[in-house]
């Protein structure tokens, strides 16, 4: 498929308009502008960076996918990016074109879990960008659904774009897509620890004391691109061991998942956007922790462990949270999970994430809404039988 850059269909007399980019080379050239916007606005996370979106596209795009980056141009300069792509699929009633956020839409078992995604735009141009995007969706006949996954309710997409689309008659289906679990940190680890339950505090202290008595504990911090291969190999081995023992499916069994992270880490390790550590007992790796560090916030992304008696994962998190408190990090985000897990026991906030589908066709939207109601009734019936 030949890549092109579409003409500016929404150009205005004020020198502000939209440009649609479908060319990978032009996507590459957006890096500086994209990240300059991300770094200038506190709402953005590591998942909003150009590196995350670009690496995902390189490793996860299918042959039926097409870039659909919509940029806001102000006097010829990009001041906003809607990080979309088009996914085309065959259905019983013909082909369909779905618009999704870069980083979402892959197979569930090896997805990279891109959450907190949003429009990339400078605050002074936010309203203009939203208005022009709504016009674009109204004028463009070549889409069936706009699918937005794992949105934070306070995002621009949820708070501003979706209500505007709804006001123009586009019907939507919204569902809970999970929860994230950020921990607000204290300046001192002991102060943070005092917030936890008596049992959790005891478990953390006992776990660390047992490991310290068992042998020599050490940590290896990886800070150079040359460390990436060894770190990923170690993490992959530990993660596969953990999931084999727990009879779960590990994303690290997927080569494209690993290669995505290999390229991503090679790009972002020099920027200092990661906290990669391996905890060793008597020189043997027992835990690997893969965290992102971005804008005074730590995102606890992946981990792998191998020790049968105690919890090396809790030990690694204890080390990381202690250092984060000492360094003035404001949040240690445990990211996506389910209520009632160990994440709640660490005094994390439980924040809802939303999945929203916008339909170009009212008939299709009504059918989907009926299906959602059926699922809700079914789930309530199942829950009632189990209780």
Short mmCIF file of C-alpha atoms in Angstrom, two decimals:
data_model
loop_
_atom_site.label_atom_id
_atom_site.label_comp_id
_atom_site.label_asym_id
_atom_site.label_seq_id
_atom_site.Cartn_x
_atom_site.Cartn_y
_atom_site.Cartn_z
CA UNK A 1 0.00 0.00 0.00
CA UNK A 2 1.43 3.36 -0.95
CA UNK A 3 1.62 5.84 1.91
CA UNK A 4 0.44 9.38 1.29
CA UNK A 5 -0.10 12.60 3.16
CA UNK A 6 -3.68 13.73 2.71
CA UNK A 7 -4.44 17.37 1.93
CA UNK A 8 -5.62 19.71 4.63
CA UNK A 9 -9.43 19.45 4.43
CA UNK A 10 -10.23 21.63 7.43
CA UNK A 11 -8.07 24.66 6.76
CA UNK A 12 -9.46 27.87 8.21
CA UNK A 13 -8.92 31.55 7.53
CA UNK A 14 -7.08 31.86 10.86
CA UNK A 15 -4.20 29.68 9.67
CA UNK A 16 -5.34 26.71 11.75
CA UNK A 17 -6.33 23.42 10.17
CA UNK A 18 -5.89 19.67 10.14
CA UNK A 19 -3.46 17.51 8.21
CA UNK A 20 -3.73 13.73 7.95
CA UNK A 21 -0.48 11.76 7.89
CA UNK A 22 -0.45 8.20 6.59
CA UNK A 23 3.25 8.04 5.76
CA UNK A 24 5.66 6.29 8.15
CA UNK A 25 8.56 8.56 7.22
CA UNK A 26 6.57 11.64 8.18
CA UNK A 27 5.53 9.89 11.40
CA UNK A 28 9.25 9.51 12.15
CA UNK A 29 9.87 13.22 11.56
CA UNK A 30 7.22 14.16 14.13
CA UNK A 31 9.37 12.96 17.05
CA UNK A 32 10.70 16.33 18.22
CA UNK A 33 7.41 18.20 17.86
CA UNK A 34 5.38 15.40 19.44
CA UNK A 35 7.63 15.06 22.49
CA UNK A 36 7.94 18.83 22.91
CA UNK A 37 4.17 18.98 23.41
CA UNK A 38 4.17 15.97 25.75
CA UNK A 39 6.93 17.47 27.91
CA UNK A 40 5.20 20.86 28.09
CA UNK A 41 1.90 19.57 29.53
CA UNK A 42 1.73 17.71 32.86
CA UNK A 43 -1.25 15.55 31.81
CA UNK A 44 0.86 13.23 29.66
CA UNK A 45 2.51 9.94 30.56
CA UNK A 46 5.18 7.65 29.12
CA UNK A 47 2.42 6.04 27.03
CA UNK A 48 1.79 9.35 25.26
CA UNK A 49 5.36 9.73 24.01
CA UNK A 50 6.32 9.48 20.35
CA UNK A 51 8.63 6.56 21.17
CA UNK A 52 5.80 4.45 22.57
CA UNK A 53 3.47 5.10 19.62
CA UNK A 54 6.17 4.74 16.97
CA UNK A 55 7.57 1.47 18.33
CA UNK A 56 4.07 0.05 18.68
CA UNK A 57 3.29 0.88 15.06
CA UNK A 58 6.53 -0.73 13.84
CA UNK A 59 5.90 -3.99 15.69
CA UNK A 60 2.11 -4.35 15.97
CA UNK A 61 0.63 -2.84 12.80
CA UNK A 62 -1.09 -5.43 10.61
CA UNK A 63 -1.38 -5.47 6.83
CA UNK A 64 -4.96 -4.21 7.21
CA UNK A 65 -3.86 -1.19 9.26
CA UNK A 66 -3.12 2.31 7.99
CA UNK A 67 -1.68 5.27 9.83
CA UNK A 68 -4.19 8.00 10.51
CA UNK A 69 -2.25 10.66 12.40
CA UNK A 70 -4.28 13.87 12.44
CA UNK A 71 -2.16 16.91 13.23
CA UNK A 72 -3.29 20.41 14.10
CA UNK A 73 -1.36 22.87 11.96
CA UNK A 74 -1.02 26.46 13.15
CA UNK A 75 0.61 28.72 10.58
CA UNK A 76 2.19 25.65 9.03
CA UNK A 77 3.54 24.22 12.30
CA UNK A 78 2.12 21.11 14.03
CA UNK A 79 0.75 22.00 17.47
CA UNK A 80 -1.31 18.89 18.14
CA UNK A 81 -1.49 15.21 17.20
CA UNK A 82 -4.42 12.80 17.33
CA UNK A 83 -2.52 9.46 17.42
CA UNK A 84 -4.95 7.32 15.43
CA UNK A 85 -4.73 4.49 12.93
CA UNK A 86 -7.32 2.82 10.73
CA UNK A 87 -8.02 -0.90 11.01
CA UNK A 88 -9.97 -2.47 8.17
CA UNK A 89 -11.86 -5.71 8.67
CA UNK A 90 -14.23 -7.89 6.66
CA UNK A 91 -17.67 -8.50 8.11
CA UNK A 92 -20.77 -10.38 7.03
CA UNK A 93 -22.31 -7.11 5.85
CA UNK A 94 -19.16 -5.94 4.06
CA UNK A 95 -15.90 -4.32 5.06
CA UNK A 96 -15.59 -1.92 7.99
CA UNK A 97 -13.07 0.74 8.95
CA UNK A 98 -12.41 1.21 12.64
CA UNK A 99 -10.32 4.09 13.99
CA UNK A 100 -8.22 3.28 17.07
CA UNK A 101 -5.51 4.86 19.19
CA UNK A 102 -1.95 3.81 18.41
CA UNK A 103 -0.93 1.31 21.06
CA UNK A 104 -4.33 -0.36 21.28
CA UNK A 105 -6.21 -3.04 19.38
CA UNK A 106 -3.71 -5.90 19.48
CA UNK A 107 -4.36 -9.43 20.68
CA UNK A 108 -5.17 -9.36 24.38
CA UNK A 109 -2.59 -11.94 25.43
CA UNK A 110 0.44 -10.02 24.11
CA UNK A 111 -0.84 -6.43 24.09
CA UNK A 112 1.52 -3.79 25.44
CA UNK A 113 -1.24 -2.26 27.62
CA UNK A 114 -1.23 1.38 26.58
CA UNK A 115 -3.34 3.29 29.11
CA UNK A 116 -3.94 7.00 29.83
CA UNK A 117 -3.78 7.76 26.09
CA UNK A 118 -5.04 11.13 24.90
CA UNK A 119 -4.86 13.81 22.24
CA UNK A 120 -1.39 15.35 22.11
CA UNK A 121 -1.97 19.11 22.04
CA UNK A 122 -0.79 22.31 23.65
CA UNK A 123 -3.39 23.60 26.09
CA UNK A 124 -4.01 26.87 24.24
CA UNK A 125 -5.03 24.95 21.11
CA UNK A 126 -7.07 22.23 22.80
CA UNK A 127 -10.52 23.67 22.03
CA UNK A 128 -9.62 24.43 18.41
CA UNK A 129 -8.24 20.93 17.90
CA UNK A 130 -11.36 19.28 19.32
CA UNK A 131 -13.67 21.41 17.15
CA UNK A 132 -11.74 20.61 13.97
CA UNK A 133 -11.61 16.89 14.80
CA UNK A 134 -15.39 16.80 15.27
CA UNK A 135 -15.79 18.48 11.87
CA UNK A 136 -13.44 15.93 10.36
CA UNK A 137 -15.49 13.00 11.70
CA UNK A 138 -18.68 14.61 10.40
CA UNK A 139 -17.25 15.11 6.91
CA UNK A 140 -15.39 11.80 6.56
CA UNK A 141 -17.62 8.96 5.26
CA UNK A 142 -14.86 6.34 5.48
CA UNK A 143 -15.19 5.12 9.07
CA UNK A 144 -17.55 2.88 11.00
CA UNK A 145 -16.35 3.13 14.59
CA UNK A 146 -13.96 5.16 16.72
CA UNK A 147 -12.67 2.83 19.47
CA UNK A 148 -10.96 4.41 22.48
CA UNK A 149 -9.56 2.04 25.10
CA UNK A 150 -8.47 2.53 28.74
CA UNK A 151 -9.25 6.24 28.90
CA UNK A 152 -8.84 8.20 32.08
CA UNK A 153 -12.16 10.04 32.69
CA UNK A 154 -10.36 13.40 32.94
CA UNK A 155 -8.66 13.03 29.55
CA UNK A 156 -9.33 15.46 26.70
CA UNK A 157 -10.75 12.61 24.67
CA UNK A 158 -13.32 11.70 27.32
CA UNK A 159 -14.05 15.11 28.76
CA UNK A 160 -14.16 17.16 25.54
CA UNK A 161 -14.07 15.20 22.27
CA UNK A 162 -16.65 12.54 23.14
CA UNK A 163 -19.31 14.98 24.43
CA UNK A 164 -18.88 17.09 21.29
CA UNK A 165 -19.31 14.06 19.05
CA UNK A 166 -22.38 13.06 21.02
CA UNK A 167 -23.84 16.55 20.60
CA UNK A 168 -23.52 16.08 16.83
CA UNK A 169 -25.61 12.91 16.94
CA UNK A 170 -22.91 10.23 17.11
CA UNK A 171 -24.09 7.48 19.46
CA UNK A 172 -21.63 5.87 21.87
CA UNK A 173 -21.26 2.79 24.02
CA UNK A 174 -19.18 3.18 27.18
CA UNK A 175 -18.00 0.39 29.44
CA UNK A 176 -15.57 -0.07 32.29
CA UNK A 177 -12.29 -1.40 30.89
CA UNK A 178 -10.51 -1.90 34.22
CA UNK A 179 -8.79 0.14 36.90
CA UNK A 180 -5.41 1.69 37.47
CA UNK A 181 -3.74 1.83 40.89
CA UNK A 182 -1.50 4.86 41.53
CA UNK A 183 0.13 5.22 44.96
CA UNK A 184 0.66 8.76 46.22
CA UNK A 185 4.06 8.74 47.89
CA UNK A 186 5.45 10.41 50.99
CA UNK A 187 8.86 11.99 51.37
CA UNK A 188 9.82 9.18 53.74
CA UNK A 189 9.19 5.47 53.19
CA UNK A 190 8.35 4.89 56.87
CA UNK A 191 5.67 7.59 56.64
CA UNK A 192 4.19 5.82 53.63
CA UNK A 193 4.45 2.46 55.40
CA UNK A 194 2.45 3.85 58.34
CA UNK A 195 -0.54 4.26 56.00
CA UNK A 196 -0.75 0.52 55.37
CA UNK A 197 -2.69 -2.05 57.32
CA UNK A 198 -0.99 -3.76 60.24
CA UNK A 199 -0.85 -7.07 58.34
CA UNK A 200 0.62 -5.52 55.18
CA UNK A 201 3.29 -3.61 57.13
CA UNK A 202 4.23 -6.81 58.94
CA UNK A 203 4.38 -8.75 55.66
CA UNK A 204 6.69 -6.18 54.03
CA UNK A 205 9.08 -6.09 56.97
CA UNK A 206 9.12 -9.85 57.49
CA UNK A 207 9.64 -10.52 53.79
CA UNK A 208 12.68 -8.25 53.63
CA UNK A 209 14.13 -9.63 56.88
CA UNK A 210 13.83 -13.22 55.66
CA UNK A 211 15.69 -12.47 52.44
CA UNK A 212 18.41 -10.60 54.33
CA UNK A 213 18.93 -13.61 56.60
CA UNK A 214 18.93 -16.02 53.65
CA UNK A 215 22.04 -14.56 52.01
CA UNK A 216 23.63 -11.52 50.41
CA UNK A 217 21.10 -9.23 48.71
CA UNK A 218 22.20 -6.92 45.92
CA UNK A 219 20.62 -4.83 43.19
CA UNK A 220 21.80 -4.24 39.66
CA UNK A 221 20.57 -1.02 38.04
CA UNK A 222 20.72 -0.95 34.25
CA UNK A 223 21.28 2.49 32.76
CA UNK A 224 22.94 1.98 29.35
CA UNK A 225 21.55 0.80 25.99
CA UNK A 226 24.09 -2.05 25.97
CA UNK A 227 22.32 -3.46 29.06
CA UNK A 228 18.97 -3.83 27.30
CA UNK A 229 19.47 -7.31 25.84
CA UNK A 230 20.70 -8.83 29.10
CA UNK A 231 17.94 -7.17 31.09
CA UNK A 232 15.19 -8.35 28.73
CA UNK A 233 16.60 -11.87 28.59
CA UNK A 234 16.68 -12.03 32.40
CA UNK A 235 13.23 -10.49 32.80
CA UNK A 236 11.78 -12.80 30.17
CA UNK A 237 13.18 -15.91 31.85
CA UNK A 238 11.91 -14.85 35.28
CA UNK A 239 8.51 -13.81 33.93
CA UNK A 240 8.00 -17.06 32.02
CA UNK A 241 8.96 -19.03 35.16
CA UNK A 242 6.47 -17.08 37.24
CA UNK A 243 3.60 -17.59 34.80
CA UNK A 244 4.41 -21.24 34.22
CA UNK A 245 4.24 -21.80 37.96
CA UNK A 246 0.95 -19.89 38.23
CA UNK A 247 -0.42 -21.49 35.04
CA UNK A 248 -0.93 -18.09 33.43
CA UNK A 249 -0.15 -16.84 29.93
CA UNK A 250 2.92 -14.60 29.66
CA UNK A 251 3.18 -11.84 27.07
CA UNK A 252 6.92 -12.56 27.07
CA UNK A 253 6.17 -15.73 25.12
CA UNK A 254 5.42 -13.40 22.20
CA UNK A 255 8.44 -12.44 20.11
CA UNK A 256 6.84 -9.21 18.88
CA UNK A 257 6.12 -8.16 22.47
CA UNK A 258 9.79 -8.65 23.35
CA UNK A 259 11.04 -6.93 20.19
CA UNK A 260 8.74 -3.97 20.82
CA UNK A 261 10.32 -3.50 24.23
CA UNK A 262 13.83 -4.08 22.91
CA UNK A 263 13.48 -1.20 20.46
CA UNK A 264 11.61 0.99 22.94
CA UNK A 265 14.22 0.54 25.67
CA UNK A 266 17.08 1.17 23.27
CA UNK A 267 15.44 4.51 22.45
CA UNK A 268 14.43 5.64 25.95
CA UNK A 269 17.19 4.34 28.24
CA UNK A 270 19.48 7.24 27.18
CA UNK A 271 16.66 9.67 28.06
CA UNK A 272 16.48 8.38 31.65
CA UNK A 273 12.84 7.36 31.26
CA UNK A 274 13.24 3.95 32.87
CA UNK A 275 14.05 2.32 36.18
CA UNK A 276 15.36 -1.15 35.37
CA UNK A 277 16.60 -3.25 38.26
CA UNK A 278 17.44 -6.84 38.99
CA UNK A 279 17.51 -8.06 42.60
CA UNK A 280 20.00 -10.85 43.30
CA UNK A 281 20.40 -13.23 46.22
CA UNK A 282 23.97 -14.45 46.51
CA UNK A 283 24.53 -13.26 42.95
CA UNK A 284 21.55 -15.13 41.45
CA UNK A 285 18.72 -13.05 39.93
CA UNK A 286 15.49 -13.61 41.83
CA UNK A 287 13.49 -10.59 40.64
CA UNK A 288 13.52 -8.19 37.70
CA UNK A 289 11.58 -4.94 37.79
CA UNK A 290 10.74 -3.02 34.63
CA UNK A 291 9.51 0.47 35.55
CA UNK A 292 9.18 3.71 33.62
CA UNK A 293 10.20 6.99 35.18
CA UNK A 294 8.59 9.99 33.55
CA UNK A 295 7.87 13.50 34.83
CA UNK A 296 8.32 12.72 38.55
CA UNK A 297 6.10 9.66 38.23
CA UNK A 298 7.04 5.98 38.23
CA UNK A 299 4.99 3.44 36.27
CA UNK A 300 5.44 -0.14 37.50
CA UNK A 301 5.09 -1.89 34.17
CA UNK A 302 6.39 -5.49 34.33
CA UNK A 303 8.23 -7.84 36.64
CA UNK A 304 9.48 -11.40 36.82
CA UNK A 305 10.45 -13.50 39.84
CA UNK A 306 11.93 -16.86 40.73
CA UNK A 307 12.04 -17.89 44.37
CA UNK A 308 9.80 -20.50 45.91
CA UNK A 309 9.65 -19.59 49.59
CA UNK A 310 8.98 -15.85 49.95
CA UNK A 311 7.98 -12.92 47.72
CA UNK A 312 10.86 -11.48 45.65
CA UNK A 313 8.34 -9.28 43.83
CA UNK A 314 7.27 -7.57 47.04
CA UNK A 315 10.95 -7.19 47.95
CA UNK A 316 11.76 -5.49 44.62
CA UNK A 317 8.76 -3.16 44.92
CA UNK A 318 9.81 -2.31 48.49
CA UNK A 319 13.27 -1.30 47.27
CA UNK A 320 11.82 0.74 44.39
CA UNK A 321 9.21 2.53 46.50
CA UNK A 322 11.79 3.32 49.20
CA UNK A 323 14.09 4.95 46.65
CA UNK A 324 11.17 6.77 44.99
CA UNK A 325 10.20 8.33 48.35
CA UNK A 326 13.79 9.40 48.99
CA UNK A 327 14.04 10.96 45.52
CA UNK A 328 10.82 12.96 45.85
CA UNK A 329 8.82 10.97 43.29
CA UNK A 330 5.16 11.92 43.74
CA UNK A 331 3.54 8.69 42.55
CA UNK A 332 4.34 5.00 42.13
CA UNK A 333 1.72 3.82 39.66
CA UNK A 334 0.92 0.10 39.71
CA UNK A 335 -1.01 0.59 36.45
CA UNK A 336 -3.85 -1.66 35.34
CA UNK A 337 -5.30 -4.39 37.51
CA UNK A 338 -8.39 -5.79 39.16
CA UNK A 339 -9.96 -4.65 42.44
CA UNK A 340 -9.15 -6.75 45.46
CA UNK A 341 -5.59 -7.52 44.38
CA UNK A 342 -2.39 -6.84 46.32
CA UNK A 343 -2.37 -3.39 44.70
CA UNK A 344 -5.19 -2.25 46.97
CA UNK A 345 -3.22 -3.45 50.00
CA UNK A 346 -0.40 -1.01 49.14
CA UNK A 347 -2.74 1.96 49.67
CA UNK A 348 -3.14 2.65 45.97
CA UNK A 349 -6.01 4.74 44.69
CA UNK A 350 -8.42 2.79 42.50
CA UNK A 351 -9.14 4.80 39.36
CA UNK A 352 -11.63 3.67 36.76
CA UNK A 353 -10.60 3.31 33.13
CA UNK A 354 -13.16 3.51 30.35
CA UNK A 355 -13.55 2.00 26.93
CA UNK A 356 -15.74 3.95 24.51
CA UNK A 357 -16.93 3.08 21.01
CA UNK A 358 -18.41 5.84 18.82
CA UNK A 359 -20.53 4.75 15.86
CA UNK A 360 -20.88 6.52 12.54
CA UNK A 361 -24.14 4.63 11.97
CA UNK A 362 -27.05 5.08 14.40
CA UNK A 363 -28.47 1.68 13.46
CA UNK A 364 -25.22 -0.07 14.34
CA UNK A 365 -24.98 1.90 17.59
CA UNK A 366 -28.50 0.88 18.64
CA UNK A 367 -27.71 -2.76 17.92
CA UNK A 368 -24.54 -2.54 19.99
CA UNK A 369 -26.39 -0.88 22.87
CA UNK A 370 -28.90 -3.74 22.90
CA UNK A 371 -26.03 -6.24 22.95
CA UNK A 372 -24.45 -4.38 25.89
CA UNK A 373 -27.70 -4.53 27.85
CA UNK A 374 -27.93 -8.26 27.18
CA UNK A 375 -24.35 -8.71 28.46
CA UNK A 376 -25.14 -6.74 31.61
CA UNK A 377 -28.20 -8.86 32.35
CA UNK A 378 -26.20 -12.03 31.67
CA UNK A 379 -23.34 -10.91 33.95
CA UNK A 380 -25.79 -10.05 36.74
CA UNK A 381 -27.42 -13.46 36.40
CA UNK A 382 -24.03 -15.21 36.57
CA UNK A 383 -23.02 -13.15 39.61
CA UNK A 384 -26.34 -13.96 41.31
CA UNK A 385 -25.87 -17.71 40.77
CA UNK A 386 -22.33 -17.58 42.15
CA UNK A 387 -23.28 -15.64 45.30
#
